[in-house]
């Protein structure tokens, strides 16, 4: 109940008329000067390798956008003020969306040893629900950050063991498995996906690959939404590119984990 910004106040700050004097416009070079500026930039700063500092600037910009996004999407907090974990978020959304009342498709992207997928197998009790866990099972295909480099989460191809007949796994890069899998799939059931692949590239790939199939009511869980250069940025790019309408269903740990529903 508490901690929800007044929607009217949020709306007023987001008035498009105010955005007319944005810095963005000041830095926009008039069309007629662009070839000259491009040529000048190529001959001067083009000699410098500013990739690393520019990534830093991009990261700062992404944090600004993330901070703005979370302000525009207030999440209801538990009345008792206690911190909740992702298991609590899964359960509360399963209840709110009555996810146990229908045979849904649940796909997880980023399985590792299966911790979150096994939690989902316990929570979703419908006997006809179907689960698919996608992962290389040889770790991250590229560096994510200093502590999780290429190959982090490598389980040497060992697929998690479960006796639950509703669950299967697709081993390999999402980029190699998903399009083929989706092409053969009947998307008539509600699709619930859990994105826990950490990387911008992987998250963006999954969202864009599934974009033609998403329908009203499908649900997306993010495990690291707070990572503004990765899951958040991928979601932001996906929403912009496909003009996706969505509703935020919930979140925990200050937007570390977030859940949205396609409208
Ligand atoms: C943080 S781990 C998943 C953790 C798991 N969901 C849990 O809660 O224990 C991230 C996983 O994403 C997988 N991954 C990332 N990008 C991938 C890609 N493009 N294709 C396949 N797997 C990928 C990695 O192999 C890694 O196992």
XYZ file of C-alpha atoms and ligand atoms in Angstrom:
290
model
C 0.000 0.000 0.000
C 2.614 2.481 1.144
C 5.330 4.109 -0.967
C 3.281 4.593 -4.110
C 3.860 7.925 -5.819
C 0.722 9.826 -6.667
C 0.024 9.028 -10.354
C -1.004 12.634 -11.112
C 2.304 13.943 -9.743
C 4.245 11.494 -11.880
C 2.215 12.421 -14.948
C 2.819 16.144 -14.463
C 6.597 15.651 -14.422
C 6.412 13.628 -17.587
C 4.555 16.266 -19.547
C 5.949 16.028 -23.115
C 5.762 19.829 -23.464
C 8.486 20.151 -20.824
C 10.809 17.892 -22.756
C 11.123 20.433 -25.567
C 14.116 22.092 -23.952
C 15.981 18.858 -23.343
C 19.775 18.674 -23.647
C 19.243 16.114 -26.338
C 17.955 18.811 -28.670
C 20.758 21.235 -27.887
C 23.308 18.597 -28.944
C 21.507 17.711 -32.143
C 23.548 18.896 -35.091
C 21.486 20.388 -37.921
C 21.238 18.019 -40.891
C 23.189 20.287 -43.283
C 26.261 20.367 -40.988
C 26.337 16.649 -40.248
C 28.633 15.534 -43.116
C 31.199 18.238 -42.180
C 31.027 17.360 -38.463
C 31.304 13.659 -39.305
C 34.400 14.275 -41.430
C 35.977 16.453 -38.710
C 35.233 13.869 -35.991
C 36.734 11.072 -38.086
C 39.936 13.056 -38.643
C 40.319 14.106 -34.969
C 38.683 12.111 -32.153
C 38.405 9.127 -34.513
C 42.132 8.553 -33.834
C 41.479 8.035 -30.126
C 40.140 4.802 -28.700
C 37.559 6.151 -26.303
C 35.527 2.969 -26.144
C 36.064 2.334 -22.413
C 35.234 5.840 -21.142
C 32.264 6.002 -23.473
C 30.938 2.744 -22.010
C 31.205 4.426 -18.605
C 29.171 7.368 -19.859
C 26.601 5.018 -21.381
C 26.360 3.239 -18.014
C 25.709 6.530 -16.227
C 23.035 7.420 -18.781
C 21.451 3.982 -18.307
C 21.332 4.537 -14.541
C 19.522 7.826 -15.104
C 17.009 6.078 -17.337
C 16.587 3.225 -14.869
C 16.034 5.656 -11.975
C 13.441 7.474 -14.039
C 11.747 4.235 -15.063
C 11.413 3.033 -11.490
C 9.930 6.362 -10.462
C 7.401 6.077 -13.283
C 6.527 2.505 -12.275
C 5.893 2.452 -8.555
C 5.657 -1.034 -7.077
C 3.350 -1.826 -4.233
C 5.296 -2.842 -1.150
C 4.132 -5.288 1.524
C 2.142 -3.512 4.228
C 4.410 -4.905 6.990
C 7.458 -3.242 5.357
C 9.489 -6.480 5.453
C 11.937 -7.364 2.689
C 10.776 -10.106 0.369
C 12.720 -12.432 -1.913
C 12.072 -13.659 -5.454
C 10.215 -16.762 -4.193
C 7.721 -14.482 -2.527
C 7.331 -12.479 -5.747
C 6.783 -15.646 -7.800
C 4.102 -16.866 -5.373
C 2.293 -13.566 -5.119
C 2.108 -13.230 -8.918
C 1.026 -16.834 -9.400
C -1.813 -16.091 -6.991
C -2.683 -12.665 -8.408
C -2.690 -13.910 -12.028
C -4.212 -17.307 -11.131
C -1.399 -19.048 -12.970
C -2.299 -22.403 -11.456
C -5.749 -22.369 -12.967
C -4.532 -22.914 -16.548
C -2.009 -25.136 -18.359
C 0.676 -22.582 -19.183
C 4.070 -22.708 -20.853
C 6.910 -21.680 -18.600
C 10.309 -21.050 -20.201
C 13.416 -20.155 -18.285
C 16.395 -18.533 -20.000
C 19.478 -19.089 -17.838
C 19.135 -22.269 -15.787
C 22.613 -22.984 -14.406
C 22.026 -25.633 -11.692
C 18.256 -25.198 -11.810
C 17.673 -23.377 -8.540
C 15.045 -20.937 -9.817
C 13.531 -23.453 -12.259
C 13.022 -25.976 -9.443
C 11.335 -23.270 -7.381
C 8.971 -22.692 -10.299
C 8.302 -26.424 -10.666
C 7.204 -26.434 -7.011
C 5.022 -23.363 -7.292
C 3.218 -24.219 -10.537
C 1.140 -27.243 -9.664
C -1.035 -27.553 -12.775
C -0.391 -31.089 -14.157
C -0.551 -29.904 -17.777
C 1.827 -26.971 -17.406
C 4.978 -27.368 -19.504
C 8.450 -26.165 -18.573
C 11.509 -25.642 -20.738
C 14.916 -24.610 -19.416
C 17.260 -23.008 -21.955
C 20.987 -22.768 -21.254
C 24.357 -23.503 -22.784
C 25.160 -25.448 -19.601
C 28.734 -24.419 -20.348
C 28.421 -20.941 -18.904
C 28.113 -17.387 -20.118
C 29.010 -16.975 -23.806
C 30.712 -13.637 -23.095
C 31.977 -11.571 -20.190
C 29.223 -10.007 -18.120
C 31.261 -8.129 -15.514
C 34.571 -8.429 -13.676
C 33.291 -11.169 -11.359
C 31.374 -13.108 -14.040
C 33.591 -13.522 -17.056
C 33.033 -15.665 -20.144
C 32.343 -19.235 -18.997
C 30.994 -18.231 -15.557
C 28.246 -20.643 -14.382
C 29.847 -23.489 -16.337
C 28.322 -26.826 -15.287
C 30.244 -28.724 -18.002
C 27.128 -29.685 -19.923
C 25.473 -31.310 -16.904
C 21.723 -30.785 -17.186
C 19.880 -30.485 -13.857
C 18.105 -33.666 -12.832
C 14.399 -33.681 -12.110
C 11.758 -36.381 -11.952
C 9.120 -33.857 -12.977
C 7.845 -35.101 -16.346
C 6.532 -31.636 -17.208
C 10.054 -30.282 -17.599
C 12.546 -30.512 -20.445
C 15.752 -28.707 -21.378
C 17.201 -27.128 -24.511
C 20.994 -27.144 -24.319
C 22.910 -24.648 -26.426
C 23.079 -20.958 -27.082
C 19.642 -19.306 -27.109
C 20.742 -17.932 -30.472
C 20.982 -21.527 -31.777
C 18.033 -23.173 -30.033
C 15.233 -20.674 -29.530
C 14.197 -19.810 -33.083
C 13.938 -23.470 -34.086
C 12.101 -24.324 -30.882
C 9.698 -21.388 -31.192
C 9.072 -22.124 -34.884
C 7.655 -25.545 -33.946
C 5.755 -24.379 -30.883
C 2.039 -23.734 -30.546
C 1.782 -20.406 -28.724
C -1.906 -20.637 -27.864
C -1.280 -21.095 -24.116
C -0.239 -18.316 -21.803
C 3.551 -17.958 -21.933
C 5.474 -17.091 -18.792
C 9.204 -16.525 -19.158
C 11.908 -16.090 -16.576
C 14.919 -14.150 -17.851
C 18.044 -14.878 -15.841
C 20.812 -14.829 -18.430
C 22.521 -11.714 -17.010
C 23.792 -10.459 -20.372
C 22.312 -7.626 -22.423
C 22.892 -9.570 -25.660
C 21.203 -12.762 -24.425
C 18.243 -10.953 -22.878
C 17.721 -8.767 -25.935
C 17.941 -11.795 -28.209
C 15.274 -13.710 -26.282
C 12.904 -10.742 -26.131
C 13.238 -9.916 -29.809
C 13.027 -13.571 -30.891
C 9.803 -13.976 -28.924
C 8.383 -10.584 -29.912
C 6.278 -11.973 -32.799
C 4.778 -14.586 -30.478
C 4.040 -12.574 -27.346
C 0.350 -12.003 -26.772
C -1.792 -10.142 -24.290
C -1.450 -11.673 -20.820
C 1.992 -13.226 -21.314
C 4.306 -12.588 -18.402
C 8.026 -11.790 -18.201
C 10.073 -12.145 -15.016
C 13.462 -10.447 -14.818
C 16.009 -11.647 -12.298
C 18.486 -8.779 -12.608
C 16.384 -5.906 -13.798
C 18.368 -3.485 -11.672
C 21.381 -4.038 -13.956
C 20.636 -0.991 -16.024
C 23.119 -1.808 -18.805
C 21.899 -5.370 -19.179
C 18.362 -6.625 -18.449
C 16.876 -3.157 -18.030
C 18.486 -1.819 -21.210
C 17.454 -4.904 -23.185
C 13.880 -4.497 -21.995
C 13.909 -0.780 -22.753
C 15.233 -1.395 -26.294
C 12.730 -4.197 -26.876
C 9.809 -2.043 -25.710
C 10.886 0.828 -27.956
C 11.575 -1.284 -31.028
C 8.378 -3.323 -30.873
C 6.165 -0.628 -29.317
C 5.251 -3.026 -26.535
C 2.565 -2.080 -24.047
C 3.007 -3.580 -20.629
C 1.980 -3.389 -17.013
C 4.329 -3.895 -14.073
C 2.890 -6.682 -11.940
C 5.419 -6.517 -9.138
C 8.983 -6.450 -8.010
C 11.185 -7.079 -5.005
C 14.543 -5.961 -3.593
C 14.330 -2.428 -4.949
C 13.621 -3.545 -8.524
C 16.345 -6.193 -8.583
C 13.571 -8.603 -9.596
C 10.694 -7.271 -11.649
C 7.701 -8.839 -13.353
C 5.741 -7.356 -16.262
C 2.658 -8.430 -18.187
C 2.138 -7.786 -21.896
C -0.991 -5.734 -22.602
C 22.867 -16.459 -13.427
S 22.903 -17.949 -14.314
C 21.265 -18.579 -14.089
C 20.935 -18.836 -12.645
C 19.677 -19.639 -12.380
N 18.493 -19.069 -13.003
C 19.477 -19.733 -10.892
O 18.621 -19.055 -10.342
O 20.240 -20.472 -10.258
C 22.925 -17.378 -15.970
C 22.889 -18.488 -16.998
O 22.575 -17.938 -18.263
C 23.185 -18.735 -19.258
N 23.259 -17.954 -20.514
C 23.553 -16.636 -20.650
N 23.507 -16.285 -21.940
C 23.153 -17.401 -22.651
C 22.926 -17.658 -24.029
N 23.039 -16.694 -24.959
N 22.557 -18.902 -24.384
C 22.421 -19.879 -23.461
N 22.641 -19.697 -22.129
C 23.001 -18.467 -21.726
C 24.532 -19.097 -18.655
O 25.044 -20.283 -19.210
C 24.198 -19.235 -17.152
O 24.024 -20.579 -16.776
